[in-house]
mmCIF file of C-alpha atoms in Angstrom:
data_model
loop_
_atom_site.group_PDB
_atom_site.id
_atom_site.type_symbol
_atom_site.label_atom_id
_atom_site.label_comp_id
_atom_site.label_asym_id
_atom_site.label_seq_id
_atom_site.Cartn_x
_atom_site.Cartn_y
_atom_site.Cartn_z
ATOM 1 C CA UNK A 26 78.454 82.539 115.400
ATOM 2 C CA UNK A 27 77.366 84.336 112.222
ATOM 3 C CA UNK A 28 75.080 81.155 111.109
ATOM 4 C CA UNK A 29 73.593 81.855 114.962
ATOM 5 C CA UNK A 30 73.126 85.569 114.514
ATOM 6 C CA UNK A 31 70.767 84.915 111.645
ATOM 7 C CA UNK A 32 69.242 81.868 112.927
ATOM 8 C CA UNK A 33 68.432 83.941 116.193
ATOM 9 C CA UNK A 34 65.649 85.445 113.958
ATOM 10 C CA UNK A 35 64.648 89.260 112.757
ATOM 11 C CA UNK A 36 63.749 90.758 115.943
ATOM 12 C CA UNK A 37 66.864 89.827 117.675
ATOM 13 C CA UNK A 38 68.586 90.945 113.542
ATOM 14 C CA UNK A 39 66.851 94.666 114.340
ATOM 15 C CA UNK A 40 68.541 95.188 117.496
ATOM 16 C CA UNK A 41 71.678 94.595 116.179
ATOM 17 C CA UNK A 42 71.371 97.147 113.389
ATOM 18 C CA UNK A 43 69.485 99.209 115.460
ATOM 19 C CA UNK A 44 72.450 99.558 117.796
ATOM 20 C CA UNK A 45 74.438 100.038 114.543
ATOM 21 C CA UNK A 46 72.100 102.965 113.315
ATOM 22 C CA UNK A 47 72.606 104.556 116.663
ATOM 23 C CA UNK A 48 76.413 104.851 116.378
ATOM 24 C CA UNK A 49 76.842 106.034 112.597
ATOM 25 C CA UNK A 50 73.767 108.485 113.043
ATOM 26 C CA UNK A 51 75.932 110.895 115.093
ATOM 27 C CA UNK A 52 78.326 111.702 111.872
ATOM 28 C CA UNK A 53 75.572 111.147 109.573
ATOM 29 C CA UNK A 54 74.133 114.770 111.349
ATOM 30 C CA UNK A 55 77.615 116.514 111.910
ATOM 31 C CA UNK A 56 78.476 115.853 108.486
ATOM 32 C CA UNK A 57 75.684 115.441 106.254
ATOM 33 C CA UNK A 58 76.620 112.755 105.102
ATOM 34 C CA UNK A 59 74.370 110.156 106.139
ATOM 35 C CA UNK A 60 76.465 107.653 107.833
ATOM 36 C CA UNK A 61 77.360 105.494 104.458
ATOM 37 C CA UNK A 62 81.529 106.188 105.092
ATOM 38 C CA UNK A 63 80.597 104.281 108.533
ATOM 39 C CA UNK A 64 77.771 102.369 107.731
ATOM 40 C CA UNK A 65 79.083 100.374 104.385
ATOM 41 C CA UNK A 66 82.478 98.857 106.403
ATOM 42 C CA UNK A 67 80.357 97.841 109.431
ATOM 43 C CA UNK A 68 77.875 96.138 106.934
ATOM 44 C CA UNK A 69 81.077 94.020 104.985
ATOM 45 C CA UNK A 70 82.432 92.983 108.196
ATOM 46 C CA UNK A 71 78.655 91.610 109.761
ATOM 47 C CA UNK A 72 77.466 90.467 106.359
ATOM 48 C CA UNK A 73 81.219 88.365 106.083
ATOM 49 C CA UNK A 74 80.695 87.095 109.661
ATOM 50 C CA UNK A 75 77.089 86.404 109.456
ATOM 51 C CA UNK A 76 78.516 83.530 106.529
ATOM 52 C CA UNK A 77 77.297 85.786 103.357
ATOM 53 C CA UNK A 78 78.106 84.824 99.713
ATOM 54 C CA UNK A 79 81.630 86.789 99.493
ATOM 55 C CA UNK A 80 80.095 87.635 95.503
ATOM 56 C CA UNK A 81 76.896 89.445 97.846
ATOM 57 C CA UNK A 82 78.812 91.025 100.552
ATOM 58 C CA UNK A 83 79.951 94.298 98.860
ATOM 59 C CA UNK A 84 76.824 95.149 97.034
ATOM 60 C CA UNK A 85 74.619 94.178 99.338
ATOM 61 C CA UNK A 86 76.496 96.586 102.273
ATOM 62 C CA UNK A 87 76.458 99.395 99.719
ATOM 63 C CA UNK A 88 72.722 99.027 98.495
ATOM 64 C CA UNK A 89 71.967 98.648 102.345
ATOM 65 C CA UNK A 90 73.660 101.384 103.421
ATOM 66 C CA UNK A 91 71.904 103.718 100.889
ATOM 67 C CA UNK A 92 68.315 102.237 101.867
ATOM 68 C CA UNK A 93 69.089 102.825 105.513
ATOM 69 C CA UNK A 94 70.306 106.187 104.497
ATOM 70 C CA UNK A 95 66.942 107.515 103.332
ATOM 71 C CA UNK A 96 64.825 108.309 106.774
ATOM 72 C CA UNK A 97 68.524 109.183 108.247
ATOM 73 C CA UNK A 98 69.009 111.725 105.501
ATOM 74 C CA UNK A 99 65.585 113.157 105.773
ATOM 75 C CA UNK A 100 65.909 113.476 109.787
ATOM 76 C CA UNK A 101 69.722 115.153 109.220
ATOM 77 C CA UNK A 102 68.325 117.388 106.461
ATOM 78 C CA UNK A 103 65.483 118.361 108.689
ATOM 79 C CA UNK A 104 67.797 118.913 111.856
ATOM 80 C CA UNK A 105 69.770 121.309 109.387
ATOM 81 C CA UNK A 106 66.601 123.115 107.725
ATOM 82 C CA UNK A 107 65.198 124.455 111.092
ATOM 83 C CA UNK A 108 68.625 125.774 111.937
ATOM 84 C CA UNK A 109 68.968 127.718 108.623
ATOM 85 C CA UNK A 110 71.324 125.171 106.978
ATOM 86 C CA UNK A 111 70.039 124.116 103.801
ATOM 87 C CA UNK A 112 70.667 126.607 100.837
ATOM 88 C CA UNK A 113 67.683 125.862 98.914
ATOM 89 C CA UNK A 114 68.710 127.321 95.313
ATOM 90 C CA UNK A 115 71.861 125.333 95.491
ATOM 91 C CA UNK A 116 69.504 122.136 96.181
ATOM 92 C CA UNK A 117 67.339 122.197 93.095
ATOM 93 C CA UNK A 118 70.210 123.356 91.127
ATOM 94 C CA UNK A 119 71.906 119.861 91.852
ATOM 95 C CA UNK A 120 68.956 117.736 92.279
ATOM 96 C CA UNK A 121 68.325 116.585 88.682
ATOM 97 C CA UNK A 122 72.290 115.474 87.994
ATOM 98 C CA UNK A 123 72.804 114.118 90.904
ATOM 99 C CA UNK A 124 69.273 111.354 90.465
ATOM 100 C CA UNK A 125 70.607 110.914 87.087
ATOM 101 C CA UNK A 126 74.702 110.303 88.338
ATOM 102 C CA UNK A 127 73.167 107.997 90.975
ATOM 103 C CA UNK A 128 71.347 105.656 89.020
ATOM 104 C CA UNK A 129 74.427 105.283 86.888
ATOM 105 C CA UNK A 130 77.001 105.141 89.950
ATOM 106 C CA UNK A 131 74.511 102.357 91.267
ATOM 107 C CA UNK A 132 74.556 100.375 87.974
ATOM 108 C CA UNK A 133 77.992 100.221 87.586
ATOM 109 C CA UNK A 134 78.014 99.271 91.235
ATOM 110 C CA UNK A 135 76.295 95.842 90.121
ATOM 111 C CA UNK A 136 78.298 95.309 87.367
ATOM 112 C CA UNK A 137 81.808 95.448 89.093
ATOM 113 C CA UNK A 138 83.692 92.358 91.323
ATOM 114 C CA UNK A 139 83.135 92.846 94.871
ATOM 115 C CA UNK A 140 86.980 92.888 95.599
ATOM 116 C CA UNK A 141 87.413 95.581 93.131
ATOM 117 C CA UNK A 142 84.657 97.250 94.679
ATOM 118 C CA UNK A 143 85.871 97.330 98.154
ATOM 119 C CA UNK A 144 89.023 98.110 97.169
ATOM 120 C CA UNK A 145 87.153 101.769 95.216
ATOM 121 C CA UNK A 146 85.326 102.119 98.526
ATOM 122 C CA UNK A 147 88.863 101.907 100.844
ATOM 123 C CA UNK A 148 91.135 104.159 98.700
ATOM 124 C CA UNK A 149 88.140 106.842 98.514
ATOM 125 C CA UNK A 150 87.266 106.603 102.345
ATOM 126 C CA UNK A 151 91.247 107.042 102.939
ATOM 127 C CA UNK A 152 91.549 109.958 100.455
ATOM 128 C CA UNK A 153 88.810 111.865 102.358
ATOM 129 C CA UNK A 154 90.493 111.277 105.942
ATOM 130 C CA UNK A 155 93.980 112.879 104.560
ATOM 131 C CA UNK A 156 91.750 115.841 102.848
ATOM 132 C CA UNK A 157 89.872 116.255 106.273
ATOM 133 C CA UNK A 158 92.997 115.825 107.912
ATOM 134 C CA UNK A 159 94.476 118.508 105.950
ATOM 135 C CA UNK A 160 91.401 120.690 106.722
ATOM 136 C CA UNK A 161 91.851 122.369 103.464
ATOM 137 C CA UNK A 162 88.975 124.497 102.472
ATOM 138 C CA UNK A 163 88.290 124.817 98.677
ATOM 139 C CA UNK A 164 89.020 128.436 97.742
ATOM 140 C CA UNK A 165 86.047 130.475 96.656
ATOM 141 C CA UNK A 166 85.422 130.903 92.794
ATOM 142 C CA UNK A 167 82.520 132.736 90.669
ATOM 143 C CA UNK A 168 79.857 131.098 91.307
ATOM 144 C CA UNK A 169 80.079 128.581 88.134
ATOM 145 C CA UNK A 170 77.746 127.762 85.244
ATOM 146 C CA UNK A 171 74.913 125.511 84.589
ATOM 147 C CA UNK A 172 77.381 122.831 82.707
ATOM 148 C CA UNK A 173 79.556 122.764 85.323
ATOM 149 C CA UNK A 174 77.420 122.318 87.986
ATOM 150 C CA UNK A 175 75.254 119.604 86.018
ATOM 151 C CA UNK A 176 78.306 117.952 85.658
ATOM 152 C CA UNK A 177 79.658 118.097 88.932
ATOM 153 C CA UNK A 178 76.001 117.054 90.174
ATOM 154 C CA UNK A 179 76.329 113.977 88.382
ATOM 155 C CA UNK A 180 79.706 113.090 89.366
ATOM 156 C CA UNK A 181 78.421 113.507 92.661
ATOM 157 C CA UNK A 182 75.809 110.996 92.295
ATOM 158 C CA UNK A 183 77.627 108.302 90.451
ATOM 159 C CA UNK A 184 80.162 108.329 93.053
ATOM 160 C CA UNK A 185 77.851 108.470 95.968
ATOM 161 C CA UNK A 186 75.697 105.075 94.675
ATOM 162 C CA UNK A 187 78.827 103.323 93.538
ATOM 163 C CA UNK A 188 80.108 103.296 97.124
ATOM 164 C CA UNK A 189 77.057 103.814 99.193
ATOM 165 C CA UNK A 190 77.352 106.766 100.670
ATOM 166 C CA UNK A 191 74.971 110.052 100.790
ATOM 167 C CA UNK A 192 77.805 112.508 98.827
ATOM 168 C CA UNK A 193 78.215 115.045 101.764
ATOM 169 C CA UNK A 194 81.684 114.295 101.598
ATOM 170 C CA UNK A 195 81.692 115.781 98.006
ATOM 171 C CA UNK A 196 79.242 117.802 97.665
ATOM 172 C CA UNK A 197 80.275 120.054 101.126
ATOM 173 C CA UNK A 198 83.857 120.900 99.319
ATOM 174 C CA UNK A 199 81.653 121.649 95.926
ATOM 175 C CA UNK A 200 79.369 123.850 97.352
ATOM 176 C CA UNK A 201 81.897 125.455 99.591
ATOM 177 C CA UNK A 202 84.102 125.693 96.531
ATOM 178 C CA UNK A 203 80.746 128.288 94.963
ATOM 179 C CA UNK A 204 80.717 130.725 97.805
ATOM 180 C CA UNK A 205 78.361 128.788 100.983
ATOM 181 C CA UNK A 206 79.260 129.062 104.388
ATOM 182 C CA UNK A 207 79.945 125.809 105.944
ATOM 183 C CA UNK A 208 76.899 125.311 107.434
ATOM 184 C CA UNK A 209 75.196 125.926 104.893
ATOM 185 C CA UNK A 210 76.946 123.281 102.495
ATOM 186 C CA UNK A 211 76.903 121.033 105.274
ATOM 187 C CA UNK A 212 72.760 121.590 105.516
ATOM 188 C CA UNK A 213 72.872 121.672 101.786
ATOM 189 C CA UNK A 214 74.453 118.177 101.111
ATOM 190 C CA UNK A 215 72.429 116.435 103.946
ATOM 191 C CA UNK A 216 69.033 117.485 101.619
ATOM 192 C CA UNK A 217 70.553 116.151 98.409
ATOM 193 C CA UNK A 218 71.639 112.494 100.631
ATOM 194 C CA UNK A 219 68.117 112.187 100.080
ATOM 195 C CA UNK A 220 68.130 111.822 96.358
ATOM 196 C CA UNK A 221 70.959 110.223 95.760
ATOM 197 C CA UNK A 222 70.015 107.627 98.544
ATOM 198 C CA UNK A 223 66.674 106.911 97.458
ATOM 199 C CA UNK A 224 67.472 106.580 93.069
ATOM 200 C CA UNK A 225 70.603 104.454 94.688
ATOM 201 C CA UNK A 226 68.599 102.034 96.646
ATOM 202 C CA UNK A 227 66.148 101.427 93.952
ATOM 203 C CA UNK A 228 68.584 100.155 91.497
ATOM 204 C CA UNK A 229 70.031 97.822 93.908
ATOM 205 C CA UNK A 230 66.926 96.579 94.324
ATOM 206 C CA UNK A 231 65.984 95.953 91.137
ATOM 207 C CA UNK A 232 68.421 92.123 90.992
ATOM 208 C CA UNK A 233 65.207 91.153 93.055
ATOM 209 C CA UNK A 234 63.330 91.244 90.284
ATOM 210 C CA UNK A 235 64.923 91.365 86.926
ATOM 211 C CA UNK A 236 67.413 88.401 87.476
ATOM 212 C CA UNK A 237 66.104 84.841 89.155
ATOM 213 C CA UNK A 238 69.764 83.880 89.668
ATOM 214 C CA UNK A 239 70.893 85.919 92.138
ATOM 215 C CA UNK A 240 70.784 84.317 95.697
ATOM 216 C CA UNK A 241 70.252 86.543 98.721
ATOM 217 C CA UNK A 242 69.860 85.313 102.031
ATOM 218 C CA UNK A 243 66.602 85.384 103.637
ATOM 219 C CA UNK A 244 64.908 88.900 104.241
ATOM 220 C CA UNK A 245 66.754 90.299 101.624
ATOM 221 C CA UNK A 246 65.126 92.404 98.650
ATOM 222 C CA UNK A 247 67.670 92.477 95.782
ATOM 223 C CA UNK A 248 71.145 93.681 97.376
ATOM 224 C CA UNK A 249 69.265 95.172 100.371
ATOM 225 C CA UNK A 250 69.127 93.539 103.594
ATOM 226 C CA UNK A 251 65.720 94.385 104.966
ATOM 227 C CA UNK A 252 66.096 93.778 108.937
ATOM 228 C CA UNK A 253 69.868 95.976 108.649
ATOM 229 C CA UNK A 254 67.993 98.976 106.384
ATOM 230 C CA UNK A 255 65.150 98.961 109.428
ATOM 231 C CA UNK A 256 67.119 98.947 112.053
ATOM 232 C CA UNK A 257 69.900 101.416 111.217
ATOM 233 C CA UNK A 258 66.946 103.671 110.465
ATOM 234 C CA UNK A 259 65.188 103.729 113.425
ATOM 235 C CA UNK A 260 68.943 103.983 115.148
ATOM 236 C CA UNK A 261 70.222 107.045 113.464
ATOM 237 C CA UNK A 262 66.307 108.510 113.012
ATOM 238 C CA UNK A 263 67.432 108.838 117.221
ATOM 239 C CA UNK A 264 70.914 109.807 117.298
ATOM 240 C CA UNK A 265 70.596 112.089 114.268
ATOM 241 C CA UNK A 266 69.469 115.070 115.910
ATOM 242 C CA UNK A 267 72.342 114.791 118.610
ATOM 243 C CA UNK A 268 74.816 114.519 115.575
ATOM 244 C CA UNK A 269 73.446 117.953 114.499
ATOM 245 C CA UNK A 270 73.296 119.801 117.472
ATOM 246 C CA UNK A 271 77.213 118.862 117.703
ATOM 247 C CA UNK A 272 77.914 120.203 114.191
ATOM 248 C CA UNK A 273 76.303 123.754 115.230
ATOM 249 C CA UNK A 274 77.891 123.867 118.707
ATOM 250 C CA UNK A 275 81.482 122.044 118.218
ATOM 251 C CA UNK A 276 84.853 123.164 117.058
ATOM 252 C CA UNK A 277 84.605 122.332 113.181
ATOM 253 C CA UNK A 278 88.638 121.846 113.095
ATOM 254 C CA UNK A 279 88.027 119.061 116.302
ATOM 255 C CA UNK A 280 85.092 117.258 114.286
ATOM 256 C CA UNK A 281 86.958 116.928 110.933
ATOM 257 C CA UNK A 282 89.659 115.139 112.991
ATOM 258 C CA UNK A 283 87.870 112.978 114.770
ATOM 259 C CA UNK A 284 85.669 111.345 111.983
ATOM 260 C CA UNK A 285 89.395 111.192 110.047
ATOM 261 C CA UNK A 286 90.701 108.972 112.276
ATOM 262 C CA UNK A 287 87.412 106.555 112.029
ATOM 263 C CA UNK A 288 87.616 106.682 108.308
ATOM 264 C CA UNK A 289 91.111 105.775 107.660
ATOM 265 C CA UNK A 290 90.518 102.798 109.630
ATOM 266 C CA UNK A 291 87.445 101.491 108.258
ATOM 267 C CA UNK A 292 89.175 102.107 104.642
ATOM 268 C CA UNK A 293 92.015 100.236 105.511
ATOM 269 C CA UNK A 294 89.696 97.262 106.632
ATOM 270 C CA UNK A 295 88.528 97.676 103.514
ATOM 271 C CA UNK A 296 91.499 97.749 101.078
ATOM 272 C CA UNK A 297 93.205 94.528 103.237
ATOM 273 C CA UNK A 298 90.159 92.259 103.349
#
């Protein structure tokens, strides 16, 4: 079946992953965080079932996830700008760490077994269901200093590119944790997905050009998976919006569970693989 699904060719490829980008768009604008905690499990299970290399499968989900991540965290962070969501001073305060965390999160990414790597990705998805299980909110400090938030900025965007995913899920509870309203880190993170996603995506691209041994399946530039980063784009570019209206009009306490219960799954898939 998998050798069929990519024999069927990429037009029949984009409506798969179009359907795909339609599903994880919806958290990727209640959360801000641009669909990667959905997107990256989703990818390991087609890319295994579509006959992969298992030494691709990993990489290639997470560098695809943070390619198809770019339009969807540009639509999100839009969707949260016109409502008044995006705290603009904490933005550029973050934006330099967190291109220079994410080229090194995305480097390392490359470097490490795909096992070990999925294994990173399951225990971190899990740890975030308990914490939004918990619904603990950080407590509110002084605002901190230009070390620490450097730091935590590139923390942020290591983590983020090692494991595909846009950082909303870290830097929310950060951002929260210096005195923003929810919203407002919510808004805040989806506008830095955008950086991390795009300095991400480049470095797992670069295998495409810098090393003649690696072999990726057809369509495929480096470890992303061009019909997949199209077609969960255009997908979530659609449901992105409806995503946000839900994260301005919903019970916050009802949303954290939900999304909980979807990522302790998807990280168990991911730790027993």
């Amino acid at each position: 079946m998998g050798a069929l699904l990519i024999d069927s060719g990429p037009l029949f490829l984009l409506a798969v992953f179009l359907l795909l980008g339609l599903v994880t768009g919806i958290p990727a604008g209640m959360f801000g965080i641009g669909g990667g905690l959905v997107l990256v499990p989703a990818l390991v299970w087609l890319f295994t079932w579509m006959g992969f290399d298992s030494q691709f499968v990993v990489q290639a989900a997470i560098g695809t996830s943070l390619g198809a991540i770019v339009p969807t965290a540009m639509a999100s962070a839009r969707g949260h700008c016109l409502k008044g969501g995006v705290h603009v001073p904490s933005v550029r305060r973050l934006l330099l760490p967190i291109v220079v965390g994410a080229t090194l999160g995305a480097w390392l990414a490359i470097q490490i077994d795909g096992r070990a790597l999925a294994r990173i990705f399951g225990v971190f998805e899990i740890a975030i269901a308990l914490w939004l299980l918990a619904a603990v909110r950080p407590p509110t400090r002084p605002e901190a200093g230009r070390a620490v938030w450097f730091a935590a900025g590139t923390g942020i965007g290591a983590v983020s590119a090692l494991i595909g995913i846009a950082g909303g899920t870290l830097t929310t509870p950060f951002l929260l944790r210096q005195g923003r309203a929810i919203r407002q880190a919510i808004g805040s993170a989806a506008a830095l997905g955008i950086p991390i996603a795009i300095a991400g995506s480049l470095v797992y691209l670069l295998p495409a050009l810098l090393d003649p041994a690696l072999e990726a399946p057809a369509w495929s530039l480096g470890y992303l998976y061009l019909p997949a980063v199209a077609g969960i784009a255009l997908g979530a570019a659609i449901s992105v919006r409806g995503g946000v209206w839900l994260a301005h009009h919903l019970p916050v306490l009802m949303l954290r569970r939900a999304f909980a219960g979807v990522l302790m799954l998807a990280g168990l898939y991911m730790l027993l693989r």
